[in-house]
Amino acid sequence: MSTTRQDLLQAFDALLQPARFKDYGPNGLQVEGRPEVRKIVSGVTASLALIEAAVAARADAIFVHHGLFWRGQDGRVTGWMKQRLALLLAHDINLFAYHLPLDAHSELGNNAQLGLQLGLAASARFGEQDLGFIGGRGDGGHFVDSGALAAHVQQILKRPVVQAGPSQKNIRNIAWCTGGAQGYFESAIAAGADAFITGEISEPQAHYAREMGVAFIACGHHASERYGAPAVAGQVAAQLGLAHEFIDIDNPA
Ligand SMILES: [Zn+2]
């Protein structure tokens, strides 16, 4: 089975509704490749390693969360940008990238899928553009302290986490937002969170955590965003009868 580049773009757009978001770069088709698509490779970031893996996997399209183009880039096609673009163009592979729309999708997005992995159920959304999810354990239980929550996250994501803030406190209300969402910590606190989980921590958040009595858990930008792209690409591939493979290029950050 195959589809056209245009029908694939329409299927992604219909699911993720990029027009609803103010974003840091263009969502949708970022690099045009061949018109007919049989196989999609999904991944977190359009790195050279992912593009090489997609070439080896004979993909016609790549679907990622972090594409090639961001606001504030200087626009020159040199260095790593030249290498990535040259490989894509040489193999006529389409690059589709969806940033905030992929974080936000209520069932297939990065936040929804991270919640699923961690056994968390969202009861509300918070923060700018409603990207943050807040809720609690899907089984209605709680974590005895933030150390127990951190250990749980560590075990599921199979990597160490950075923890700041109180430990001797029951954790019921848990807020989360994948990636580099440390800037959402204050809105998570305002939304009533006992703990906030995101990918990265910056210096100020450790103090806010201690001073506001809300735990902060940084579980890795990449690790927190591994689940949305395969969920969306898998669903669209099934819908259009295409082959799909998720390729995880490990990233310690
Ligand atoms: Zn990200």
Coordinates of C-alpha atoms and ligand atoms in Angstrom, one line a residue:
M1 CA 0.0 0.0 0.0
S2 CA 1.1 3.5 -0.6
T3 CA -0.2 7.1 -0.4
T4 CA 0.8 10.5 -1.7
R5 CA 2.9 13.0 0.2
Q6 CA -0.1 15.4 0.1
D7 CA -2.5 12.8 1.6
L8 CA 0.0 12.0 4.3
L9 CA 0.4 15.7 5.1
Q10 CA -3.4 16.1 5.3
A11 CA -3.7 13.1 7.6
F12 CA -1.0 14.5 10.0
D13 CA -2.6 17.9 9.9
A14 CA -6.1 16.6 10.5
L15 CA -4.9 14.7 13.6
L16 CA -2.6 17.4 15.1
Q17 CA -4.3 20.6 14.0
P18 CA -1.1 22.7 13.8
A19 CA -3.0 25.9 13.0
R20 CA -4.2 26.0 16.6
F21 CA -0.6 26.6 17.9
K22 CA 1.9 29.5 18.1
D23 CA 5.1 27.6 17.6
Y24 CA 8.9 28.0 17.3
G25 CA 9.2 26.7 13.8
P26 CA 7.1 25.4 10.8
N27 CA 4.9 22.4 11.5
G28 CA 4.1 19.9 8.7
L29 CA 6.2 19.1 5.6
Q30 CA 9.6 20.7 6.2
V31 CA 11.6 19.0 3.4
E32 CA 9.9 17.8 0.2
G33 CA 10.8 14.3 -1.0
R34 CA 9.3 11.8 -3.4
P35 CA 5.6 12.0 -4.1
E36 CA 4.7 8.4 -3.2
V37 CA 5.1 7.1 0.3
R38 CA 5.1 3.5 1.4
K39 CA 7.1 3.6 4.6
I40 CA 7.4 6.1 7.5
V41 CA 10.2 6.1 10.0
S42 CA 9.4 8.1 13.2
G43 CA 11.9 9.4 15.7
V44 CA 12.4 12.2 18.2
T45 CA 14.8 14.5 16.3
A46 CA 15.8 14.9 12.7
S47 CA 19.4 14.2 13.5
L48 CA 22.0 12.9 11.0
A49 CA 21.9 9.5 12.7
L50 CA 18.1 9.3 12.4
I51 CA 18.2 10.3 8.7
E52 CA 21.0 7.7 8.1
A53 CA 18.8 5.0 9.9
A54 CA 15.8 6.0 7.8
V55 CA 17.8 5.7 4.6
A56 CA 18.9 2.2 5.7
A57 CA 15.3 1.3 6.5
R58 CA 14.2 2.4 3.0
A59 CA 11.8 5.1 4.4
D60 CA 10.0 7.5 2.1
A61 CA 9.1 9.8 4.9
I62 CA 10.4 10.7 8.4
F63 CA 8.1 11.9 11.1
V64 CA 9.7 13.8 14.0
H65 CA 9.1 16.1 17.0
H66 CA 12.2 18.2 16.5
G67 CA 12.6 19.2 12.8
L68 CA 15.3 21.2 11.2
F69 CA 14.0 24.7 11.2
W70 CA 13.5 27.0 14.2
R71 CA 12.9 30.6 14.7
G72 CA 16.1 32.5 15.4
Q73 CA 18.4 30.3 13.2
D74 CA 20.7 32.2 11.0
G75 CA 19.4 30.4 7.9
R76 CA 22.7 29.3 6.4
V77 CA 23.0 25.8 4.9
T78 CA 26.4 25.0 6.4
G79 CA 27.9 22.4 8.8
W80 CA 25.4 20.0 10.4
M81 CA 22.5 21.6 8.5
K82 CA 24.2 21.0 5.1
Q83 CA 24.9 17.4 6.1
R84 CA 21.4 16.6 7.2
L85 CA 19.7 18.3 4.2
A86 CA 22.1 16.8 1.7
L87 CA 21.3 13.3 2.9
L88 CA 17.5 13.9 2.9
L89 CA 17.6 15.4 -0.6
A90 CA 20.0 12.8 -2.0
H91 CA 17.6 10.1 -1.0
D92 CA 14.4 12.1 -1.8
I93 CA 13.0 11.5 1.7
N94 CA 10.1 13.7 3.0
L95 CA 10.6 15.2 6.4
F96 CA 7.5 15.9 8.5
A97 CA 7.9 17.7 11.8
Y98 CA 5.4 18.7 14.4
H99 CA 6.5 20.4 17.6
L100 CA 3.9 21.8 20.0
P101 CA 1.0 20.1 18.2
L102 CA 2.7 16.8 19.0
D103 CA 3.2 17.6 22.6
A104 CA -0.4 18.6 23.0
H105 CA -2.5 15.9 21.3
S106 CA -4.9 14.6 24.1
E107 CA -4.3 10.9 23.4
L108 CA -1.4 10.4 21.1
G109 CA 0.9 13.3 22.0
N110 CA 4.1 13.3 24.0
N111 CA 2.3 14.4 27.2
A112 CA -0.5 11.9 26.9
Q113 CA 1.8 9.1 26.0
L114 CA 4.3 9.9 28.8
G115 CA 1.4 9.8 31.2
L116 CA 0.4 6.4 29.9
Q117 CA 3.9 5.1 30.4
L118 CA 4.0 6.4 33.9
G119 CA 0.5 5.2 34.8
L120 CA -0.7 8.8 35.3
A121 CA -4.2 10.0 34.3
A122 CA -4.8 13.7 33.5
S123 CA -7.8 15.4 34.9
A124 CA -7.0 18.9 33.6
R125 CA -4.6 21.0 31.5
F126 CA -2.6 24.0 32.6
G127 CA 0.0 26.5 31.3
E128 CA 0.6 28.4 28.1
Q129 CA -1.4 27.0 25.2
D130 CA -2.7 24.3 27.6
L131 CA 0.3 22.2 27.0
G132 CA 0.7 21.0 30.6
F133 CA -1.1 18.0 32.0
I134 CA -2.2 17.6 35.6
G135 CA -3.8 14.6 37.4
G136 CA -2.7 11.7 39.5
R137 CA -2.0 8.0 39.5
G138 CA -4.4 6.2 37.2
D139 CA -5.1 3.7 40.0
G140 CA -6.2 6.5 42.3
G141 CA -3.3 5.9 44.7
H142 CA -0.5 8.2 45.7
F143 CA 3.3 8.2 46.1
V144 CA 4.5 8.2 49.7
D145 CA 7.1 10.9 48.9
S146 CA 8.8 12.5 46.0
G147 CA 11.6 10.0 46.2
A148 CA 9.1 7.2 45.5
L149 CA 7.8 9.1 42.5
A150 CA 11.4 9.7 41.2
A151 CA 12.2 6.0 41.6
H152 CA 9.1 5.1 39.7
V153 CA 9.9 7.5 36.8
Q154 CA 13.5 6.2 36.8
Q155 CA 12.4 2.6 36.6
I156 CA 9.9 3.2 33.7
L157 CA 12.2 5.5 31.6
K158 CA 15.4 3.4 32.4
R159 CA 17.6 6.4 33.2
P160 CA 18.6 8.5 36.2
V161 CA 16.5 11.5 37.0
V162 CA 17.3 14.8 38.7
Q163 CA 15.2 15.6 41.7
A164 CA 14.7 18.9 43.6
G165 CA 12.5 20.0 46.4
P166 CA 10.7 18.3 49.2
S167 CA 10.8 14.5 49.8
Q168 CA 8.8 13.9 53.0
K169 CA 5.3 14.6 51.6
N170 CA 2.6 12.5 50.0
I171 CA 2.4 13.1 46.3
R172 CA -1.2 13.0 44.9
N173 CA -1.4 15.9 42.3
I174 CA 1.1 15.3 39.6
A175 CA 1.8 17.8 36.8
W176 CA 3.9 17.0 33.8
C177 CA 5.0 18.6 30.5
T178 CA 7.5 16.8 28.2
G179 CA 10.8 18.3 26.9
G180 CA 12.3 21.6 28.0
A181 CA 9.2 22.7 30.0
Q182 CA 11.0 23.9 33.1
G183 CA 9.4 27.3 32.4
Y184 CA 6.0 25.7 33.2
F185 CA 6.9 24.9 36.8
E186 CA 5.3 28.0 38.2
S187 CA 2.0 27.4 36.4
A188 CA 2.2 23.8 37.6
I189 CA 2.5 25.1 41.2
A190 CA -0.4 27.5 40.6
A191 CA -2.5 24.6 39.3
G192 CA -2.0 22.8 42.6
A193 CA 0.7 20.2 41.8
D194 CA 2.6 18.4 44.6
A195 CA 5.2 17.4 42.0
F196 CA 6.1 18.4 38.4
I197 CA 7.8 16.2 35.9
T198 CA 9.5 17.5 32.8
G199 CA 12.6 16.8 30.7
E200 CA 15.0 19.5 31.9
I201 CA 15.8 21.6 35.0
S202 CA 17.5 25.0 35.1
E203 CA 19.1 26.6 38.1
P204 CA 16.1 28.7 39.3
Q205 CA 13.7 25.7 39.5
A206 CA 15.6 24.0 42.3
H207 CA 15.0 27.0 44.5
Y208 CA 11.4 27.4 43.5
A209 CA 10.9 23.7 44.4
R210 CA 12.4 24.1 47.9
E211 CA 10.7 27.4 48.6
M212 CA 7.2 26.5 47.3
G213 CA 7.3 22.9 48.7
V214 CA 6.7 21.3 45.3
A215 CA 8.9 18.5 44.0
F216 CA 10.6 18.9 40.6
I217 CA 11.7 15.9 38.6
A218 CA 13.8 16.2 35.4
C219 CA 13.8 12.9 33.6
G220 CA 15.6 13.9 30.4
H221 CA 14.3 15.9 27.4
H222 CA 14.7 13.0 24.9
A223 CA 13.5 10.4 27.4
S224 CA 10.3 12.3 28.0
E225 CA 9.6 12.8 24.3
R226 CA 10.1 9.3 22.9
Y227 CA 6.5 8.3 22.9
G228 CA 4.4 10.8 20.9
A229 CA 6.0 10.4 17.5
P230 CA 5.6 6.6 17.2
A231 CA 2.0 6.9 18.5
V232 CA 1.0 9.5 15.9
A233 CA 3.0 8.0 13.0
G234 CA 1.8 4.5 13.9
Q235 CA -1.8 5.6 13.9
V236 CA -1.6 7.5 10.6
A237 CA 0.4 4.6 9.0
A238 CA -2.4 2.1 10.0
Q239 CA -5.1 4.5 8.7
L240 CA -3.4 4.8 5.3
G241 CA -2.0 1.2 5.1
L242 CA 1.6 2.2 5.3
A243 CA 4.6 0.6 6.9
H244 CA 6.0 2.3 10.0
E245 CA 9.0 1.9 12.2
F246 CA 10.1 3.9 15.2
I247 CA 13.9 4.4 15.5
D248 CA 15.2 5.6 18.8
I249 CA 18.5 7.4 18.6
D250 CA 19.7 7.5 22.2
N251 CA 20.4 10.9 23.7
P252 CA 21.7 11.4 27.2
A253 CA 20.2 15.0 27.3
Ligands
ZN1 ZN 11.5 18.8 22.7

